[in-house]
XYZ file of C-alpha atoms in Angstrom:
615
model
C 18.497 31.566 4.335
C 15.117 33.715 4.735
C 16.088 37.346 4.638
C 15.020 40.088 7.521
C 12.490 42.199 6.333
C 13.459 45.779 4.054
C 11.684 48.790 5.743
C 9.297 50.564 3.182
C 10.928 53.951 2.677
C 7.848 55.159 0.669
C 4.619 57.346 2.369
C 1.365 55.730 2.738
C -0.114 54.454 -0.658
C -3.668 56.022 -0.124
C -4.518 53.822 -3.697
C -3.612 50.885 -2.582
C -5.323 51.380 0.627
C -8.521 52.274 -0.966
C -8.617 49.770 -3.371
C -8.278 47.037 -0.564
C -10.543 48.530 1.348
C -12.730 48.353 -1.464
C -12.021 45.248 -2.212
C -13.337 44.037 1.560
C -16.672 45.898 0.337
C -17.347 44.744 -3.255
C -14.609 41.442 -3.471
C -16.846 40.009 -6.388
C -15.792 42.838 -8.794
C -12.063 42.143 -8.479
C -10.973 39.710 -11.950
C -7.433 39.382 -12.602
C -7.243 41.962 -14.881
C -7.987 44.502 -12.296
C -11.852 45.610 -11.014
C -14.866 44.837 -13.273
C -16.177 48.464 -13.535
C -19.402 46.620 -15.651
C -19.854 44.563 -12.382
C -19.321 47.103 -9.844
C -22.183 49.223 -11.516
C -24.678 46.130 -11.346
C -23.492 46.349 -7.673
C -24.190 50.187 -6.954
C -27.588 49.728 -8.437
C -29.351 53.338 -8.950
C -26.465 55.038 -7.626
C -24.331 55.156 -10.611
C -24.993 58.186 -13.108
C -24.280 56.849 -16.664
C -25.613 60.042 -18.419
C -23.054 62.232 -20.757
C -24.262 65.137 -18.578
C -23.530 65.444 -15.061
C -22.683 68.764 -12.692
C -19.051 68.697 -11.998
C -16.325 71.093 -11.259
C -13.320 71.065 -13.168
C -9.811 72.936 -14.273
C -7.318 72.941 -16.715
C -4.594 70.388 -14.812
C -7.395 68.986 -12.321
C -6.232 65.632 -13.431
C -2.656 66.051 -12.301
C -3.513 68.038 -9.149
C -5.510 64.032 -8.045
C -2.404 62.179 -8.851
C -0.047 64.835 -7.092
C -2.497 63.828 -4.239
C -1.927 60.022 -4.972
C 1.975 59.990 -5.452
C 4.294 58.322 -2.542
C 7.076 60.109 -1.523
C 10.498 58.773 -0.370
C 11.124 62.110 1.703
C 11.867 62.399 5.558
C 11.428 64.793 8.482
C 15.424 65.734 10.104
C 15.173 66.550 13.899
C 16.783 69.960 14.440
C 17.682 69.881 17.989
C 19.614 73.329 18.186
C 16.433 74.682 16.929
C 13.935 73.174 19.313
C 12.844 74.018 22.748
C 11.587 71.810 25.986
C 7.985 72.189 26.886
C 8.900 74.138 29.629
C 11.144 76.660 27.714
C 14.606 74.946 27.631
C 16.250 75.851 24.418
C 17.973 73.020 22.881
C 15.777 69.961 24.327
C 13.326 68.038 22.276
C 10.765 66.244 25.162
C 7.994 68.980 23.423
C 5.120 67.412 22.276
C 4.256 70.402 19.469
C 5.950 70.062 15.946
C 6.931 72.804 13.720
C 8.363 71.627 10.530
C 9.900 73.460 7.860
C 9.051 72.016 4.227
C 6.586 72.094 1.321
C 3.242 71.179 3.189
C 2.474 68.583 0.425
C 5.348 66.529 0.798
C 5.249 67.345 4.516
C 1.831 65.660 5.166
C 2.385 62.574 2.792
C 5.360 61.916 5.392
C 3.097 62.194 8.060
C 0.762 60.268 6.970
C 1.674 56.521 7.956
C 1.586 58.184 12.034
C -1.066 60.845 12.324
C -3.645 59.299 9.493
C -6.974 60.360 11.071
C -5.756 61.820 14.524
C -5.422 65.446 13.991
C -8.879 67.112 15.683
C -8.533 70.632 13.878
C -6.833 71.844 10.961
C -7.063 76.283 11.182
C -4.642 77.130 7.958
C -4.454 80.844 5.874
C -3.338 79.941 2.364
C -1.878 82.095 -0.047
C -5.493 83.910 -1.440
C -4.208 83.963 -4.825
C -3.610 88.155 -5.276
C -1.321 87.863 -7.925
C 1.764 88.425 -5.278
C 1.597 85.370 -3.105
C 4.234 82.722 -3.470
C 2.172 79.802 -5.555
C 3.814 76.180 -4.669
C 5.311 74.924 -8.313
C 4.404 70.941 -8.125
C 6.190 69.010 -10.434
C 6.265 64.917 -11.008
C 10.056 65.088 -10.713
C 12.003 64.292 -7.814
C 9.779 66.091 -5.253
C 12.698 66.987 -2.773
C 14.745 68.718 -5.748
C 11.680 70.403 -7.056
C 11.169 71.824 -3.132
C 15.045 72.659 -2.785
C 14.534 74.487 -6.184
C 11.434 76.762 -5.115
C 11.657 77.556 -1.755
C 14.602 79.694 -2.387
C 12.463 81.877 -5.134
C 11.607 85.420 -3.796
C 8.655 86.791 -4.422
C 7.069 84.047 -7.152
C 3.949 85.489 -8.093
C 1.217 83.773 -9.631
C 0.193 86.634 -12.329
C -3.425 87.852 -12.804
C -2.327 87.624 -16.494
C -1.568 83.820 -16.597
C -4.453 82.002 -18.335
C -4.512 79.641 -15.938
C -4.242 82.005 -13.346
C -7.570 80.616 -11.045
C -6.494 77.217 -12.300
C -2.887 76.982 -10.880
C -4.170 77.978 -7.528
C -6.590 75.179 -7.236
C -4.127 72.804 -8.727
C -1.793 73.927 -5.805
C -4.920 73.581 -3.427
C -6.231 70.106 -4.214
C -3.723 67.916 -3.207
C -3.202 69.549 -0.002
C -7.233 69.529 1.141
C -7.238 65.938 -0.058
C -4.329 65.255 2.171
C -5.294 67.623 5.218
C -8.850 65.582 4.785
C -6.875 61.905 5.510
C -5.487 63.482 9.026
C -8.577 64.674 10.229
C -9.692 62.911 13.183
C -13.421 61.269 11.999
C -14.996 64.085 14.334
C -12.395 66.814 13.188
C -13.028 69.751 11.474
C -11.094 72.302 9.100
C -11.459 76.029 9.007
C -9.760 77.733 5.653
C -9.053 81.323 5.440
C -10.506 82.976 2.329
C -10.826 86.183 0.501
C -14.038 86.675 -2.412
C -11.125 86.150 -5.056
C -11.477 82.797 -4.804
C -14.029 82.228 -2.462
C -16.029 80.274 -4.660
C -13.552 78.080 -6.053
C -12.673 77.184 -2.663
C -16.236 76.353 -1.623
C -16.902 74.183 -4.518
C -13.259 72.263 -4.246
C -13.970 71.263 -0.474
C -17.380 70.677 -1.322
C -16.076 68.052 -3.823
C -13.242 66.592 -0.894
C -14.973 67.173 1.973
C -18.307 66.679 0.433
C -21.054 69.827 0.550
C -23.205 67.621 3.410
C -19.842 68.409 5.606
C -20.173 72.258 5.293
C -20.261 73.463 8.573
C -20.327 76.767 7.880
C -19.015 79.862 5.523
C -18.179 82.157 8.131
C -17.773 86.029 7.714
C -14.787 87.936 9.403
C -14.526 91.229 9.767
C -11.290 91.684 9.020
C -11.291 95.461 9.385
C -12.909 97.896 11.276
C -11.645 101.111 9.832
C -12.909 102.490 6.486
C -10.668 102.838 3.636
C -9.873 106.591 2.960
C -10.131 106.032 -1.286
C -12.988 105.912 -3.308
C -12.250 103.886 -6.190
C -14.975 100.833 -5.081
C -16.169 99.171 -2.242
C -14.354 99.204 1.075
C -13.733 95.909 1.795
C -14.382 94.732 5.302
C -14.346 90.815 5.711
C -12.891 87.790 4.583
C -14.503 84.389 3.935
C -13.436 81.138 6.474
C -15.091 78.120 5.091
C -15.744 75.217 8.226
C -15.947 71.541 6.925
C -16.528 68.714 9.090
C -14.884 65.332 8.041
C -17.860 63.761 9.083
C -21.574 64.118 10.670
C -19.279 62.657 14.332
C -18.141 66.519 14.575
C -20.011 68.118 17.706
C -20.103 71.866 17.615
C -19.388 73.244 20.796
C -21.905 75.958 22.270
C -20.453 79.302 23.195
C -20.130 80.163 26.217
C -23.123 83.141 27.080
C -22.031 86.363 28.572
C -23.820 89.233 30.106
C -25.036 91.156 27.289
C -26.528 87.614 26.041
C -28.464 86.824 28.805
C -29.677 90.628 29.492
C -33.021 90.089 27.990
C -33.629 86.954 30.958
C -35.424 88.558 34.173
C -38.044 86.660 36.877
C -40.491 89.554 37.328
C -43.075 87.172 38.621
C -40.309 85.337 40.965
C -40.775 82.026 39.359
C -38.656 79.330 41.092
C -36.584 78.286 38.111
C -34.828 81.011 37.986
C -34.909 84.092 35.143
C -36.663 83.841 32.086
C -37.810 85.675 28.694
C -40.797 85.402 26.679
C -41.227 82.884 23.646
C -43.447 82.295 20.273
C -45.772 79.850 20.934
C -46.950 80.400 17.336
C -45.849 77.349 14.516
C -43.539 78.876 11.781
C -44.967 76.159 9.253
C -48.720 75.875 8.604
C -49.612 72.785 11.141
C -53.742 72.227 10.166
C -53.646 69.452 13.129
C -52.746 71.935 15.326
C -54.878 74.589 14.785
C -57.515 74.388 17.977
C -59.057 76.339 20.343
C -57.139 77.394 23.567
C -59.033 77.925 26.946
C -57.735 79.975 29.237
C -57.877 78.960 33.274
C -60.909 81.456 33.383
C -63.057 79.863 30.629
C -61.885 82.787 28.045
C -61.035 81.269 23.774
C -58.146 81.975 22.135
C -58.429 81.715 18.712
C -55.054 80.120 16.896
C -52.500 81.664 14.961
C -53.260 80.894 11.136
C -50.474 78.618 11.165
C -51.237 76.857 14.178
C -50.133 76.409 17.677
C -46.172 75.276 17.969
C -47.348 71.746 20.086
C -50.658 69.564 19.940
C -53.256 69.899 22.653
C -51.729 67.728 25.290
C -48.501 69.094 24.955
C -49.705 72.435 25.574
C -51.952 71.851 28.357
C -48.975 70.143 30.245
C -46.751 72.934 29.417
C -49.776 75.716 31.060
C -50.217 73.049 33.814
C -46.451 73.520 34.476
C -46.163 76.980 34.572
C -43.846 77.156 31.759
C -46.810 78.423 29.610
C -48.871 81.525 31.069
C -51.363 83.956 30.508
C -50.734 87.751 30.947
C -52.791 90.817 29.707
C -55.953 89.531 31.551
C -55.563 86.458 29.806
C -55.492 87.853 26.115
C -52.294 87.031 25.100
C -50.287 83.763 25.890
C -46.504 83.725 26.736
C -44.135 80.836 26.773
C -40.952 80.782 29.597
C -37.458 80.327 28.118
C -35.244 79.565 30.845
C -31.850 80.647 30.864
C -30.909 77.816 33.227
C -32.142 74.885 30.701
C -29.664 76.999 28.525
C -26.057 75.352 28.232
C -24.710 78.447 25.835
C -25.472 79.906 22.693
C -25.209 79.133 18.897
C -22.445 80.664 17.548
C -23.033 83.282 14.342
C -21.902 83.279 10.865
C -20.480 86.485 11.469
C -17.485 87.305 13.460
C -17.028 90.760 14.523
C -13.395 92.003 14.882
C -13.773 94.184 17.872
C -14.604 90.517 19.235
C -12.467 87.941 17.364
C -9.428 90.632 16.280
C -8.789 92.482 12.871
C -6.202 92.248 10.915
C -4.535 95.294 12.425
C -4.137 93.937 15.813
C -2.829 90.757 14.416
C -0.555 93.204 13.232
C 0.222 95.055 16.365
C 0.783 91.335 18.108
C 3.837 90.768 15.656
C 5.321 94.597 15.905
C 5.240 94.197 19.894
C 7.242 90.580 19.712
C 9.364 92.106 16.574
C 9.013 95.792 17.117
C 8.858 95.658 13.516
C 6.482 94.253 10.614
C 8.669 91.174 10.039
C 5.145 89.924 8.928
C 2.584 90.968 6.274
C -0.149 88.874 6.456
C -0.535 87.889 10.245
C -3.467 86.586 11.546
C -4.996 87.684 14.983
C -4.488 84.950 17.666
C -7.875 85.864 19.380
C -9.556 84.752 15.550
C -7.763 81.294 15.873
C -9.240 80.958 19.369
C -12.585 81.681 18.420
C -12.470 78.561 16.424
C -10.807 76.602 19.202
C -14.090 77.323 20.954
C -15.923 75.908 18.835
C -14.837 72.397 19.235
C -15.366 69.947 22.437
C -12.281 68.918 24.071
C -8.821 70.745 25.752
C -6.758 67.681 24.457
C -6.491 67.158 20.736
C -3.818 68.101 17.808
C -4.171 71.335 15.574
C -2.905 71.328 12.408
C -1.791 74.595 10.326
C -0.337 73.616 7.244
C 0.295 77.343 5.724
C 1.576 78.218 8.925
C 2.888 81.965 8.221
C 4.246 83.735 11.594
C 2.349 80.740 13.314
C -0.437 82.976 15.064
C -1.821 79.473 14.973
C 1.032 77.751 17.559
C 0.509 80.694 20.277
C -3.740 80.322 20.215
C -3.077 76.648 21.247
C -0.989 77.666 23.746
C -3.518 80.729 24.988
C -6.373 78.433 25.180
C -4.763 75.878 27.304
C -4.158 78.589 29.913
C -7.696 79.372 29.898
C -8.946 75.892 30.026
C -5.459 73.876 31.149
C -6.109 72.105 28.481
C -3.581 69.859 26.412
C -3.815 70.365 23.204
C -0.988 69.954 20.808
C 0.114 71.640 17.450
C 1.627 70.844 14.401
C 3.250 73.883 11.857
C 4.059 73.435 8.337
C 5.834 76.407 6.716
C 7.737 76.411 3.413
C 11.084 77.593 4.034
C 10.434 80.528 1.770
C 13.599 83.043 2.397
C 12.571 86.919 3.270
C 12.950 89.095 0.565
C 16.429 91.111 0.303
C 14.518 94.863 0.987
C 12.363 93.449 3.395
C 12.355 94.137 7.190
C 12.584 90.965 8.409
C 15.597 90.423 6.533
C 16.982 93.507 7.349
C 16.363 92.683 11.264
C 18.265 89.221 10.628
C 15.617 87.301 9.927
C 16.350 84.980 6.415
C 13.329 82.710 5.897
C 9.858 82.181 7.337
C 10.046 80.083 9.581
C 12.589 81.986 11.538
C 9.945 84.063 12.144
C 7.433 81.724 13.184
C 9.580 79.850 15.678
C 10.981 83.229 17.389
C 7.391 83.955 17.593
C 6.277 81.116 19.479
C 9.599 81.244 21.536
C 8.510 85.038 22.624
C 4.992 84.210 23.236
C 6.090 81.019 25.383
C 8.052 83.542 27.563
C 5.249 85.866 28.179
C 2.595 82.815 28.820
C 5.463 81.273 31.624
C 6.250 84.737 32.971
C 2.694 85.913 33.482
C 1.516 82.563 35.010
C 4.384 82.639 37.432
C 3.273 86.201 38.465
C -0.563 85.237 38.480
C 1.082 82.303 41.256
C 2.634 84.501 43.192
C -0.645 86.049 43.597
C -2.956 83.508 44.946
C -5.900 83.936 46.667
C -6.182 81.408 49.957
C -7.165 78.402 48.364
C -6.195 78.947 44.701
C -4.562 76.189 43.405
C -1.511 77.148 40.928
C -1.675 76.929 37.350
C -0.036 74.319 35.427
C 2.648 75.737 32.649
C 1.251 74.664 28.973
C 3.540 72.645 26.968
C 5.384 75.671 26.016
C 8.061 74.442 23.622
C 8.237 72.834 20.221
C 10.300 69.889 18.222
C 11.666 71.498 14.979
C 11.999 69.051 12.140
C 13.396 69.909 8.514
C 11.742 68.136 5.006
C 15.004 66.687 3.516
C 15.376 63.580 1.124
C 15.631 60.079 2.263
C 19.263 59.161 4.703
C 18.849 56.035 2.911
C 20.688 55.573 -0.249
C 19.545 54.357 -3.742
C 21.613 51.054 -5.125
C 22.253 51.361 -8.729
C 21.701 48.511 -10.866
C 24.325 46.007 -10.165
C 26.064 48.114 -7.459
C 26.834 46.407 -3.785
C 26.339 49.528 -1.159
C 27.690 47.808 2.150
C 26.740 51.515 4.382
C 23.426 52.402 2.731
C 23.327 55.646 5.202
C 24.157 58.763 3.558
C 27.290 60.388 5.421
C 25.811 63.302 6.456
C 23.003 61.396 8.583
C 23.016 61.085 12.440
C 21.656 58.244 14.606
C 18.772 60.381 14.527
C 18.271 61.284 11.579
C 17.483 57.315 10.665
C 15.963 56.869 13.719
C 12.930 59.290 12.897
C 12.902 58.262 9.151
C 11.805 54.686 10.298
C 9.391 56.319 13.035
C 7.861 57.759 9.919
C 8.045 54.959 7.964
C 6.400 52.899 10.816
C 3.692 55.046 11.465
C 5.086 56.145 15.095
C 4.357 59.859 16.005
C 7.368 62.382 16.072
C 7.203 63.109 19.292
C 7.184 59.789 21.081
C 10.509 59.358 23.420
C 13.427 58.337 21.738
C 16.230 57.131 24.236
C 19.707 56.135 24.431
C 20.244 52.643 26.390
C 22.180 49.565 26.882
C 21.539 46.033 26.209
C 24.049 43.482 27.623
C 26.671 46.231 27.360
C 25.761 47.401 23.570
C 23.966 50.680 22.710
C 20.743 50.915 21.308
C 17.814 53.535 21.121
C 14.897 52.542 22.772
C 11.788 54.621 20.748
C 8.687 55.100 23.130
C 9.522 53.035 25.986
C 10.304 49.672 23.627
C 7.766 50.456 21.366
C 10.435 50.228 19.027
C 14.584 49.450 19.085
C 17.184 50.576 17.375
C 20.440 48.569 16.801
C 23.084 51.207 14.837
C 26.401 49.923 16.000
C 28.951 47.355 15.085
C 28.898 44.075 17.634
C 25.515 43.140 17.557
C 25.828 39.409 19.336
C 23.754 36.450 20.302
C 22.851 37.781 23.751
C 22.106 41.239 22.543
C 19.507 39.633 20.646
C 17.998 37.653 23.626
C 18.237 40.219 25.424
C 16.107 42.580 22.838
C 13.822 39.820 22.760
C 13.298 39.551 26.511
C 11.829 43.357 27.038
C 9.071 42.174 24.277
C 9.389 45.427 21.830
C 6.812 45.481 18.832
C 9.386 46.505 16.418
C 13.007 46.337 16.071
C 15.470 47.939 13.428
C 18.803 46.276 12.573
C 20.929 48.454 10.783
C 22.064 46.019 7.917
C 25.933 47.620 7.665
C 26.225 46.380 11.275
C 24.577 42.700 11.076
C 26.731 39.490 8.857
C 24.509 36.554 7.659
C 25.271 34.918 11.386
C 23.696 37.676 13.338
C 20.822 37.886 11.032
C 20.134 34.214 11.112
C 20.316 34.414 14.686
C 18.084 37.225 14.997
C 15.093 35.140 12.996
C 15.508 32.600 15.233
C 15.506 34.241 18.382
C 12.297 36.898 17.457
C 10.532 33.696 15.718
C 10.628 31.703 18.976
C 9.538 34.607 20.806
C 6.157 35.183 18.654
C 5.687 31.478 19.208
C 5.778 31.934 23.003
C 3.966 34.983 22.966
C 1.683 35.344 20.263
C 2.469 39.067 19.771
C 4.284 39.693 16.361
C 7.369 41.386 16.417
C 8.221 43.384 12.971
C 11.703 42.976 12.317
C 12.958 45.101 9.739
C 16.497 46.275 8.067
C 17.413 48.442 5.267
């Protein structure tokens, strides 16, 4: 009797995947020993560098930190439905469409691979900046779930300045996680990193190598602090470094948006009809000999050229006078060129980010002590910074990713800029569930791990978005339309190991689930595991009088329960899901016999493939 299907409890293989992509590409260098790395040279041609020497960056442990990158995990994400809260601030329902998850970010992402591989738009994360006090993730090639059990209830690991591998344990920590962040980026997404000059450098060169160096955006400078230090034992350090990476040249940076003070320098003394304007070179930057000529003025008068040239040939510029949008003031001695400001759509953005504009690190500070009243937090970032970034992308409806997610400053600028632009843009928080330490505030004020900090944050800002847009509606103008409340709320999910468990060699398990698993619980492990996103609809329902879950509207369904029948089946069949899950404890030979049959004939009728799958 052919057997239903076994669901693949393992992440995404990104090896595998790569190899058979390659092997679409180059399917002449593939022998049955493997791939002809003799042939695949002859194949690249020029583009393969067989010389001993060769620029490269490398570590002590480099090697490891690309297989931790390359290792499946078994893991799943538990839905925490006490914890969660409804997009319009209901505590306790789970219809949100933003994530926060508590786990190690590495094994976090390779779960999320299978469903959010290249659809996350912007990634804004603050890693630990190596100081010798920050908690350092401890990677091992052991069971990844025990390892994470292990170290996330270690106060306080420090990753010593004396350790001889000190810069080399921090990038082994790093690596996997770019490489991983880099495989949900959207293919016009873009990453910003928070960085300090400790290991700045390091940084660059590492996402240089994943991202590639033609992908730096930008290194951006932030002025992290606006008042001097009162010591004098150095320099008085004002900034920190945020490295911008595209994932590929199909990133569009978004103009800023111009303000008064940029557009004070625009006037229309001679009332020209397109509006304001302020002078321009008309001089060539770059020695241009074919465009060094004579210019005659409308009176007959020479002007002799710049030595580098005119900026435009001869034609150009005599269309350009003929327009108007090239004149001649100072009784026709000197030549000016009109800059609009309406053929302006904004303005470039800097490299350097002032924090009376973009927030210091004290006011991120001051945001936490007036949710807290308290520094619960040392190392918040200002939500006006996060928002800056936000600007610079195109779109209001994408998902941000922070995978160091800290007091998630991160969740409430999503939530502030759709307010400003009603935008619907979603978020995803990773935080390690690193517990406070025993003399620290937060702990003191109740407060035992991270991300109990992060989601009361988020919960407190949600209050204040919902309770100042309901007052800013109470106040409208005649004709004002009201605003819209933001998706306000959040699903919490919890890293744990697999609810499916192991058979031993030459052991029968007849209930594979582990006891302490809910319907849920499997439910979302096989949503993972099928590459369905967390926050599609899951539903309870009824088919011919037995229960099942219905997962984004028959997308996918879920058979858990004892007395799975013949009409059940048809009558599964009949709403035409994609995928359906069978719960083996609950299913004898007849049913699953049956249910080959029935799907089979279906596909025939159909021609749309239904994935049938047990475990």
């Amino acid at each position: 009797m052919s057997e239903i299907e076994k669901m693949d409890l393992r992440s995404a293989n990104l090896v595998d995947e790569r190899i058979e992509r390659m092997r679409e590409l180059f399917p002449e260098v593939f022998s049955e020993g493997g791939i002809d790395f003799d042939k695949l040279k002859l194949e690249l041609g020029d583009e393969v560098d067989d010389g001993d020497e060769r620029y490269a960056f490398t570590w002590p442990g480099k090697r490891d930190a690309i297989r931790q990158s390359q290792t499946v995990s078994t893991a799943t994400l538990r839905p925490c439905l006490e914890k969660s809260r409804g997009r319009d601030g209901d505590d306790g329902s789970f219809d949100s469409d933003n994530l926060y998850i508590e786990g190690d970010n590495l094994e976090v992402m390779k779960s999320l691979l299978r469903g959010y591989f290249g659809k996350v738009k912007v990634i804004f994360t603050d890693p630990p900046y190596n100081t010798g006090h920050d908690f350092v993730y401890k990677d091992t090639f052991e069971e990844s779930i025990d390892s994470y059990k292990m170290t996330a209830g270690i106060e306080g690991q420090a990753n010593a300045g004396t350790d001889g591998r000190y810069h080399s344990n921090w990038l082994s920590m790093m690596y996997p996680r770019l490489k991983l962040a880099r495989e949900l980026l959207s293919d016009d997404g873009v990453i910003f990193i928070c960085i300090d000059d400790k290991e700045h450098c390091n940084l660059q060169k590492l996402c240089d190598e994943i991202f590639g160096d033609n992908n730096r955006v930008a290194t951006i400078i932030w002025q992290h602090s606006i008042q001097p230090k009162g010591y004098l034992s150095g320099f008085s350090v004002h900034h920190n470094e945020i490295l911008m990476y595209q994932k590929s040249g199909n990133y569009e940076l978004q103009a800023m948006e111009r303000t008064e003070e940029d557009n004070k320098a625009y006037s229309n003394p001679d009332n020209d009809p397109k509006g304001p304007w302020r002078s321009g070179d008309v001089r060539n930057a770059l020695y241009r000999p074919n465009l060094i000529y004579d210019l005659i003025t409308p009176s007959g008068k020479v002007i002799k050229p710049c030595a580098n040239g005119w900026r435009w040939s001869r034609e150009t510029m005599a269309e350009k006078i003929a327009t108007g949008e090239i004149i001649f003031v100072d009784d026709e001695t000197r030549i000016v060129r009109k800059i609009y400001l309406s053929s302006l759509e904004g303005r470039a953005p800097e490299t350097i980010w002032f924090g009376k504009e973009v927030g210091t690190t004290r006011s991120a500070m001051t945001e936490i002590k007036e949710f807290f009243g308290d520094s619960v937090f040392d190392t918040p970032k200002p939500t006006s910074l996060i928002e800056h970034a936000l600007q610079l992308v195109s779109g209001s409806d994408y998902i941000v990713l922070d995978l160091f997610s800290g007091s998630a400053s991160t969740a409430e600028a999503v939530m502030k800029t759709n307010v400003k632009d009603a935008g619907s843009r979603r978020y995803i928080m990773i935080q390690l569930n690193e517990a406070t330490s025993d003399n620290s505030r937060a702990k003191k004020m109740g407060y035992e791990s991270i991300p109990s900090i992060g989601e009361e944050r988020i919960r407190r800002a949600g209050n204040i978005i919902k309770a100042e847009l309901e007052e800013s509606n109470r106040q409208l103008k005649l004709g004002e339309e009201p605003k819209q409340l933001p998706d306000i709320g959040f699903r919490v999910f919890k890293l744990d190991e697999s609810g499916i468990r192991k058979s031993e060699e030459g052991q029968l398990l007849i209930d594979r689930v582990k006891p302490d698993r809910s319907d849920l619980d499997l439910i979302f492990e096989m949503m993972l595991k099928w590459g369905l996103e967390l926050t599609y609809p899951v539903e309870k329902d009824e088919i011919c009088n037995y229960p099942v879950y219905s997962v984004a509207y028959d997308e996918l369904i879920c058979c858990m329960k004892p007395g799975l029948t013949v009409d059940v089946l048809e009558g599964i069949a009949a709403r035409g899901p994609r995928r359906v899950f069978l719960l083996d404890s609950v299913i004898d030979d007849t049913v699953k016999l049956n249910a080959l049959q029935i799907f089979k004939r279906v596909e025939e009728r159909t021609q749309v493939k239904i994935d049938l799958r047990t475990v």
